[in-house]
Tab-separated table of N, CA and C in Angstrom:
chain	number	residue	atom	x	y	z
X	215	MET	N	1.238	26.208	52.354
X	215	MET	CA	2.362	26.547	51.486
X	215	MET	C	2.583	28.054	51.477
X	216	SER	N	3.778	28.440	51.632
X	216	SER	CA	4.131	29.853	51.665
X	216	SER	C	4.196	30.427	50.252
X	217	ASN	N	3.646	31.620	50.069
X	217	ASN	CA	3.659	32.274	48.760
X	217	ASN	C	5.057	32.683	48.328
X	218	LYS	N	5.960	32.866	49.287
X	218	LYS	CA	7.309	33.307	48.913
X	218	LYS	C	8.100	32.210	48.200
X	219	ASN	N	7.665	30.958	48.296
X	219	ASN	CA	8.337	29.856	47.609
X	219	ASN	C	7.765	29.572	46.225
X	220	PHE	N	6.730	30.288	45.855
X	220	PHE	CA	6.074	30.044	44.577
X	220	PHE	C	6.474	31.119	43.575
X	221	LEU	N	6.986	30.688	42.439
X	221	LEU	CA	7.398	31.613	41.390
X	221	LEU	C	6.381	31.552	40.265
X	222	HIS	N	5.795	32.667	39.939
X	222	HIS	CA	4.815	32.732	38.862
X	222	HIS	C	5.385	33.626	37.767
X	223	ILE	N	5.554	33.074	36.577
X	223	ILE	CA	6.125	33.829	35.463
X	223	ILE	C	5.016	34.177	34.479
X	224	VAL	N	4.924	35.420	34.131
X	224	VAL	CA	3.939	35.876	33.155
X	224	VAL	C	4.695	36.346	31.920
X	225	PHE	N	4.331	35.803	30.769
X	225	PHE	CA	4.970	36.209	29.523
X	225	PHE	C	4.202	37.388	28.951
X	226	VAL	N	4.858	38.490	28.793
X	226	VAL	CA	4.230	39.686	28.249
X	226	VAL	C	4.761	39.883	26.843
X	227	GLY	N	3.850	40.053	25.911
X	227	GLY	CA	4.287	40.258	24.537
X	227	GLY	C	3.152	40.689	23.643
X	228	ILE	N	3.368	40.577	22.367
X	228	ILE	CA	2.421	40.989	21.345
X	228	ILE	C	1.592	39.784	20.929
X	229	ASP	N	0.262	39.937	20.890
X	229	ASP	CA	-0.612	38.843	20.453
X	229	ASP	C	-0.442	38.643	18.952
X	230	VAL	N	0.036	37.467	18.564
X	230	VAL	CA	0.281	37.163	17.152
X	230	VAL	C	-0.532	35.943	16.696
X	231	THR	N	-1.563	35.576	17.475
X	231	THR	CA	-2.331	34.355	17.229
X	231	THR	C	-2.807	34.242	15.792
X	232	ASN	N	-3.353	35.306	15.242
X	232	ASN	CA	-3.927	35.248	13.898
X	232	ASN	C	-2.927	35.533	12.789
X	233	ASP	N	-1.667	35.776	13.150
X	233	ASP	CA	-0.651	36.132	12.157
X	233	ASP	C	0.415	35.062	11.972
X	234	ILE	N	0.299	33.960	12.692
X	234	ILE	CA	1.316	32.915	12.599
X	234	ILE	C	0.858	31.788	11.688
X	235	GLU	N	1.825	31.051	11.208
X	235	GLU	CA	1.561	29.897	10.356
X	235	GLU	C	2.339	28.716	10.937
X	236	LEU	N	1.633	27.666	11.279
X	236	LEU	CA	2.252	26.473	11.838
X	236	LEU	C	2.375	25.433	10.736
X	237	ILE	N	3.588	24.944	10.505
X	237	ILE	CA	3.836	23.937	9.483
X	237	ILE	C	4.369	22.685	10.170
X	238	THR	N	3.724	21.549	9.906
X	238	THR	CA	4.174	20.261	10.436
X	238	THR	C	4.723	19.445	9.285
X	239	ASN	N	5.918	18.874	9.474
X	239	ASN	CA	6.532	18.095	8.394
X	239	ASN	C	6.273	16.603	8.577
X	240	SER	N	6.804	15.801	7.672
X	240	SER	CA	6.573	14.357	7.691
X	240	SER	C	7.172	13.672	8.909
X	241	SER	N	8.114	14.302	9.581
X	241	SER	CA	8.694	13.764	10.817
X	241	SER	C	7.886	14.181	12.039
X	242	ASN	N	6.741	14.814	11.810
X	242	ASN	CA	5.835	15.303	12.859
X	242	ASN	C	6.474	16.396	13.716
X	243	ARG	N	7.398	17.139	13.146
X	243	ARG	CA	7.993	18.289	13.821
X	243	ARG	C	7.309	19.550	13.319
X	244	SER	N	7.119	20.485	14.226
X	244	SER	CA	6.423	21.707	13.842
X	244	SER	C	7.353	22.913	13.903
X	245	VAL	N	7.120	23.838	12.992
X	245	VAL	CA	7.803	25.130	12.973
X	245	VAL	C	6.741	26.206	12.793
X	246	ILE	N	7.051	27.379	13.282
X	246	ILE	CA	6.153	28.522	13.127
X	246	ILE	C	6.835	29.540	12.231
X	247	PHE	N	6.044	30.150	11.363
X	247	PHE	CA	6.525	31.298	10.589
X	247	PHE	C	5.700	32.506	10.991
X	248	TYR	N	6.387	33.585	11.295
X	248	TYR	CA	5.750	34.853	11.637
X	248	TYR	C	6.555	35.964	10.987
X	249	GLU	N	5.883	36.729	10.138
X	249	GLU	CA	6.524	37.817	9.389
X	249	GLU	C	7.784	37.356	8.675
X	250	GLY	N	7.755	36.129	8.154
X	250	GLY	CA	8.870	35.595	7.379
X	250	GLY	C	9.941	34.908	8.189
X	251	HIS	N	9.916	35.060	9.491
X	251	HIS	CA	10.917	34.442	10.354
X	251	HIS	C	10.455	33.062	10.805
X	252	LYS	N	11.393	32.147	10.919
X	252	LYS	CA	11.118	30.762	11.288
X	252	LYS	C	11.434	30.542	12.767
X	253	TYR	N	10.510	29.884	13.468
X	253	TYR	CA	10.667	29.571	14.885
X	253	TYR	C	10.596	28.059	15.074
X	254	LEU	N	11.517	27.519	15.867
X	254	LEU	CA	11.571	26.090	16.150
X	254	LEU	C	11.055	25.827	17.561
X	255	LYS	N	10.391	24.701	17.729
X	255	LYS	CA	9.882	24.352	19.054
X	255	LYS	C	11.060	24.101	19.984
X	256	SER	N	11.046	24.775	21.133
X	256	SER	CA	12.162	24.653	22.063
X	256	SER	C	11.756	24.047	23.395
X	257	GLY	N	10.468	23.862	23.606
X	257	GLY	CA	10.023	23.272	24.861
X	257	GLY	C	8.518	23.321	24.984
X	258	GLU	N	8.031	22.651	26.033
X	258	GLU	CA	6.614	22.699	26.317
X	258	GLU	C	6.382	22.404	27.792
X	259	SER	N	5.235	22.851	28.265
X	259	SER	CA	4.822	22.579	29.637
X	259	SER	C	3.338	22.227	29.587
X	260	LYS	N	2.731	22.043	30.745
X	260	LYS	CA	1.295	21.739	30.771
X	260	LYS	C	0.470	22.887	30.204
X	261	SER	N	1.003	24.089	30.303
X	261	SER	CA	0.222	25.255	29.890
X	261	SER	C	0.662	25.905	28.582
X	262	SER	N	1.845	25.532	28.058
X	262	SER	CA	2.314	26.249	26.870
X	262	SER	C	3.289	25.444	26.016
X	263	PHE	N	3.439	25.922	24.774
X	263	PHE	CA	4.499	25.480	23.864
X	263	PHE	C	5.422	26.678	23.692
X	264	GLN	N	6.731	26.455	23.677
X	264	GLN	CA	7.677	27.551	23.480
X	264	GLN	C	8.413	27.341	22.156
X	265	TYR	N	8.513	28.406	21.386
X	265	TYR	CA	9.240	28.402	20.117
X	265	TYR	C	10.268	29.521	20.150
X	266	ARG	N	11.443	29.286	19.577
X	266	ARG	CA	12.460	30.323	19.494
X	266	ARG	C	12.905	30.466	18.043
X	267	CYS	N	13.432	31.632	17.729
X	267	CYS	CA	13.902	31.897	16.371
X	267	CYS	C	14.947	30.855	15.989
X	268	CYS	N	14.905	30.418	14.739
X	268	CYS	CA	15.853	29.398	14.278
X	268	CYS	C	17.297	29.900	14.313
X	269	ASN	N	17.505	31.195	14.458
X	269	ASN	CA	18.856	31.756	14.566
X	269	ASN	C	19.259	32.013	16.016
X	270	TYR	N	18.699	31.227	16.945
X	270	TYR	CA	19.040	31.427	18.347
X	270	TYR	C	20.523	31.184	18.618
X	271	MET	N	21.167	30.302	17.836
X	271	MET	CA	22.600	30.057	18.019
X	271	MET	C	23.438	31.271	17.593
X	272	LYS	N	22.829	32.162	16.809
X	272	LYS	CA	23.496	33.400	16.402
X	272	LYS	C	23.047	34.556	17.293
X	273	ARG	N	22.553	34.204	18.486
X	273	ARG	CA	22.175	35.148	19.531
X	273	ARG	C	20.893	35.921	19.269
X	274	CYS	N	20.007	35.411	18.420
X	274	CYS	CA	18.703	36.050	18.230
X	274	CYS	C	17.814	35.651	19.408
X	275	LYS	N	17.180	36.608	20.032
X	275	LYS	CA	16.403	36.379	21.256
X	275	LYS	C	14.893	36.351	21.030
X	276	SER	N	14.432	36.384	19.795
X	276	SER	CA	13.006	36.419	19.516
X	276	SER	C	12.351	35.085	19.881
X	277	ARG	N	11.187	35.149	20.557
X	277	ARG	CA	10.473	33.963	21.019
X	277	ARG	C	8.974	34.120	20.786
X	278	ILE	N	8.297	32.982	20.627
X	278	ILE	CA	6.840	32.942	20.598
X	278	ILE	C	6.397	31.881	21.594
X	279	ILE	N	5.432	32.241	22.445
X	279	ILE	CA	4.874	31.324	23.430
X	279	ILE	C	3.406	31.104	23.073
X	280	PHE	N	3.007	29.826	22.966
X	280	PHE	CA	1.618	29.492	22.682
X	280	PHE	C	0.970	28.975	23.955
X	281	ASN	N	-0.100	29.623	24.379
X	281	ASN	CA	-0.833	29.252	25.582
X	281	ASN	C	-1.859	28.180	25.231
X	282	ARG	N	-1.729	26.990	25.808
X	282	ARG	CA	-2.650	25.885	25.512
X	282	ARG	C	-4.064	26.165	26.012
X	283	THR	N	-4.194	26.873	27.120
X	283	THR	CA	-5.495	27.089	27.752
X	283	THR	C	-6.430	27.936	26.898
X	284	ASN	N	-5.973	29.099	26.481
X	284	ASN	CA	-6.850	29.964	25.689
X	284	ASN	C	-6.458	30.020	24.220
X	285	GLU	N	-5.557	29.154	23.802
X	285	GLU	CA	-5.119	29.022	22.407
X	285	GLU	C	-4.740	30.350	21.771
X	286	THR	N	-3.867	31.064	22.461
X	286	THR	CA	-3.334	32.311	21.923
X	286	THR	C	-1.813	32.228	21.873
X	287	ALA	N	-1.224	33.018	21.003
X	287	ALA	CA	0.226	33.055	20.860
X	287	ALA	C	0.711	34.482	21.073
X	288	CYS	N	1.796	34.616	21.821
X	288	CYS	CA	2.398	35.925	22.062
X	288	CYS	C	3.867	35.881	21.673
X	289	LYS	N	4.324	36.958	21.066
X	289	LYS	CA	5.737	37.096	20.709
X	289	LYS	C	6.358	38.106	21.658
X	290	ASN	N	7.567	37.793	22.131
X	290	ASN	CA	8.232	38.784	22.975
X	290	ASN	C	8.542	40.023	22.136
X	291	GLU	N	8.834	41.108	22.804
X	291	GLU	CA	9.040	42.369	22.095
X	291	GLU	C	10.475	42.570	21.643
X	292	ILE	N	11.291	41.535	21.749
X	292	ILE	CA	12.677	41.608	21.288
X	292	ILE	C	12.699	41.327	19.785
X	293	GLY	N	13.273	42.209	19.033
X	293	GLY	CA	13.345	42.042	17.590
X	293	GLY	C	14.446	41.076	17.178
X	294	HIS	N	14.475	40.757	15.913
X	294	HIS	CA	15.498	39.863	15.368
X	294	HIS	C	16.790	40.643	15.108
X	295	ASN	N	17.897	39.951	15.148
X	295	ASN	CA	19.191	40.587	14.870
X	295	ASN	C	19.702	40.187	13.483
X	296	HIS	N	18.775	39.812	12.604
X	296	HIS	CA	19.128	39.325	11.269
X	296	HIS	C	17.957	39.568	10.319
X	297	GLU	N	18.214	39.416	9.055
X	297	GLU	CA	17.178	39.576	8.026
X	297	GLU	C	16.377	38.283	7.867
X	298	VAL	N	15.254	38.364	7.178
X	298	VAL	CA	14.424	37.196	6.874
X	298	VAL	C	15.129	36.320	5.842
X	299	ASP	N	15.103	35.006	6.070
X	299	ASP	CA	15.641	34.034	5.112
X	299	ASP	C	14.463	33.499	4.294
X	300	HIS	N	14.265	34.023	3.092
X	300	HIS	CA	13.101	33.668	2.273
X	300	HIS	C	13.144	32.227	1.779
X	301	THR	N	14.307	31.627	1.664
X	301	THR	CA	14.396	30.240	1.199
X	301	THR	C	13.935	29.253	2.271
X	302	SER	N	14.018	29.641	3.528
X	302	SER	CA	13.622	28.770	4.636
X	302	SER	C	12.135	28.416	4.554
X	303	TYR	N	11.305	29.385	4.222
X	303	TYR	CA	9.866	29.150	4.107
X	303	TYR	C	9.568	28.184	2.960
X	304	GLN	N	10.172	28.406	1.820
X	304	GLN	CA	9.937	27.540	0.659
X	304	GLN	C	10.392	26.106	0.945
X	305	THR	N	11.504	25.941	1.622
X	305	THR	CA	12.003	24.613	1.984
X	305	THR	C	11.038	23.916	2.935
X	306	SER	N	10.516	24.647	3.905
X	306	SER	CA	9.564	24.066	4.850
X	306	SER	C	8.265	23.665	4.166
X	307	LEU	N	7.824	24.439	3.197
X	307	LEU	CA	6.599	24.092	2.472
X	307	LEU	C	6.746	22.788	1.690
X	308	LYS	N	7.938	22.540	1.163
X	308	LYS	CA	8.161	21.318	0.380
X	308	LYS	C	7.997	20.062	1.222
X	309	SER	N	8.336	20.122	2.500
X	309	SER	CA	8.239	18.941	3.365
X	309	SER	C	6.987	18.960	4.246
X	310	ALA	N	6.084	19.911	4.019
X	310	ALA	CA	4.909	20.058	4.874
X	310	ALA	C	3.869	18.966	4.628
X	311	VAL	N	3.306	18.464	5.712
X	311	VAL	CA	2.166	17.552	5.619
X	311	VAL	C	0.918	18.222	6.186
X	312	ASN	N	1.106	19.298	6.929
X	312	ASN	CA	-0.020	20.045	7.478
X	312	ASN	C	0.392	21.503	7.631
X	313	ILE	N	-0.495	22.409	7.209
X	313	ILE	CA	-0.261	23.843	7.360
X	313	ILE	C	-1.474	24.432	8.048
X	314	ASN	N	-1.236	25.110	9.154
X	314	ASN	CA	-2.301	25.710	9.932
X	314	ASN	C	-2.073	27.225	9.960
X	315	HIS	N	-3.016	27.984	9.423
X	315	HIS	CA	-2.830	29.424	9.281
X	315	HIS	C	-3.428	30.252	10.423
X	316	PHE	N	-4.067	29.619	11.385
X	316	PHE	CA	-4.774	30.420	12.368
X	316	PHE	C	-4.385	30.160	13.813
X	317	GLY	N	-3.286	29.462	14.026
X	317	GLY	CA	-2.727	29.344	15.353
X	317	GLY	C	-3.370	28.378	16.311
X	318	LYS	N	-4.207	27.450	15.854
X	318	LYS	CA	-4.782	26.442	16.754
X	318	LYS	C	-3.891	25.225	16.710
X	319	PHE	N	-3.022	25.080	17.695
X	319	PHE	CA	-2.036	23.995	17.706
X	319	PHE	C	-2.636	22.712	18.228
X	320	LYS	N	-2.258	21.634	17.612
X	320	LYS	CA	-2.593	20.305	18.104
X	320	LYS	C	-1.289	19.520	18.103
X	321	ASP	N	-0.857	19.071	19.257
X	321	ASP	CA	0.402	18.328	19.340
X	321	ASP	C	0.163	16.928	19.843
């Protein structure tokens, strides 16, 4: 196999593993909160879970990638284009069935 046909993507960002909070609701859907901002699961692969800011439809580019292999989470260095929605966290807590404060995801 030729190396020129293989694309390897490396996500470079800030390690936020110990600063995130994973909340799972009764529908078994998970959201991440980091510094007050809410991230929704947007995809997964064999090696990672991808979360994007809940305001992605308003062009916010902030993302968090969780690496399944070494159980670490990295946030891209793109900041948010909006303020924190404090009611979003309280609403998520009301429907929470599991809260994980240390970034060890189980899906």
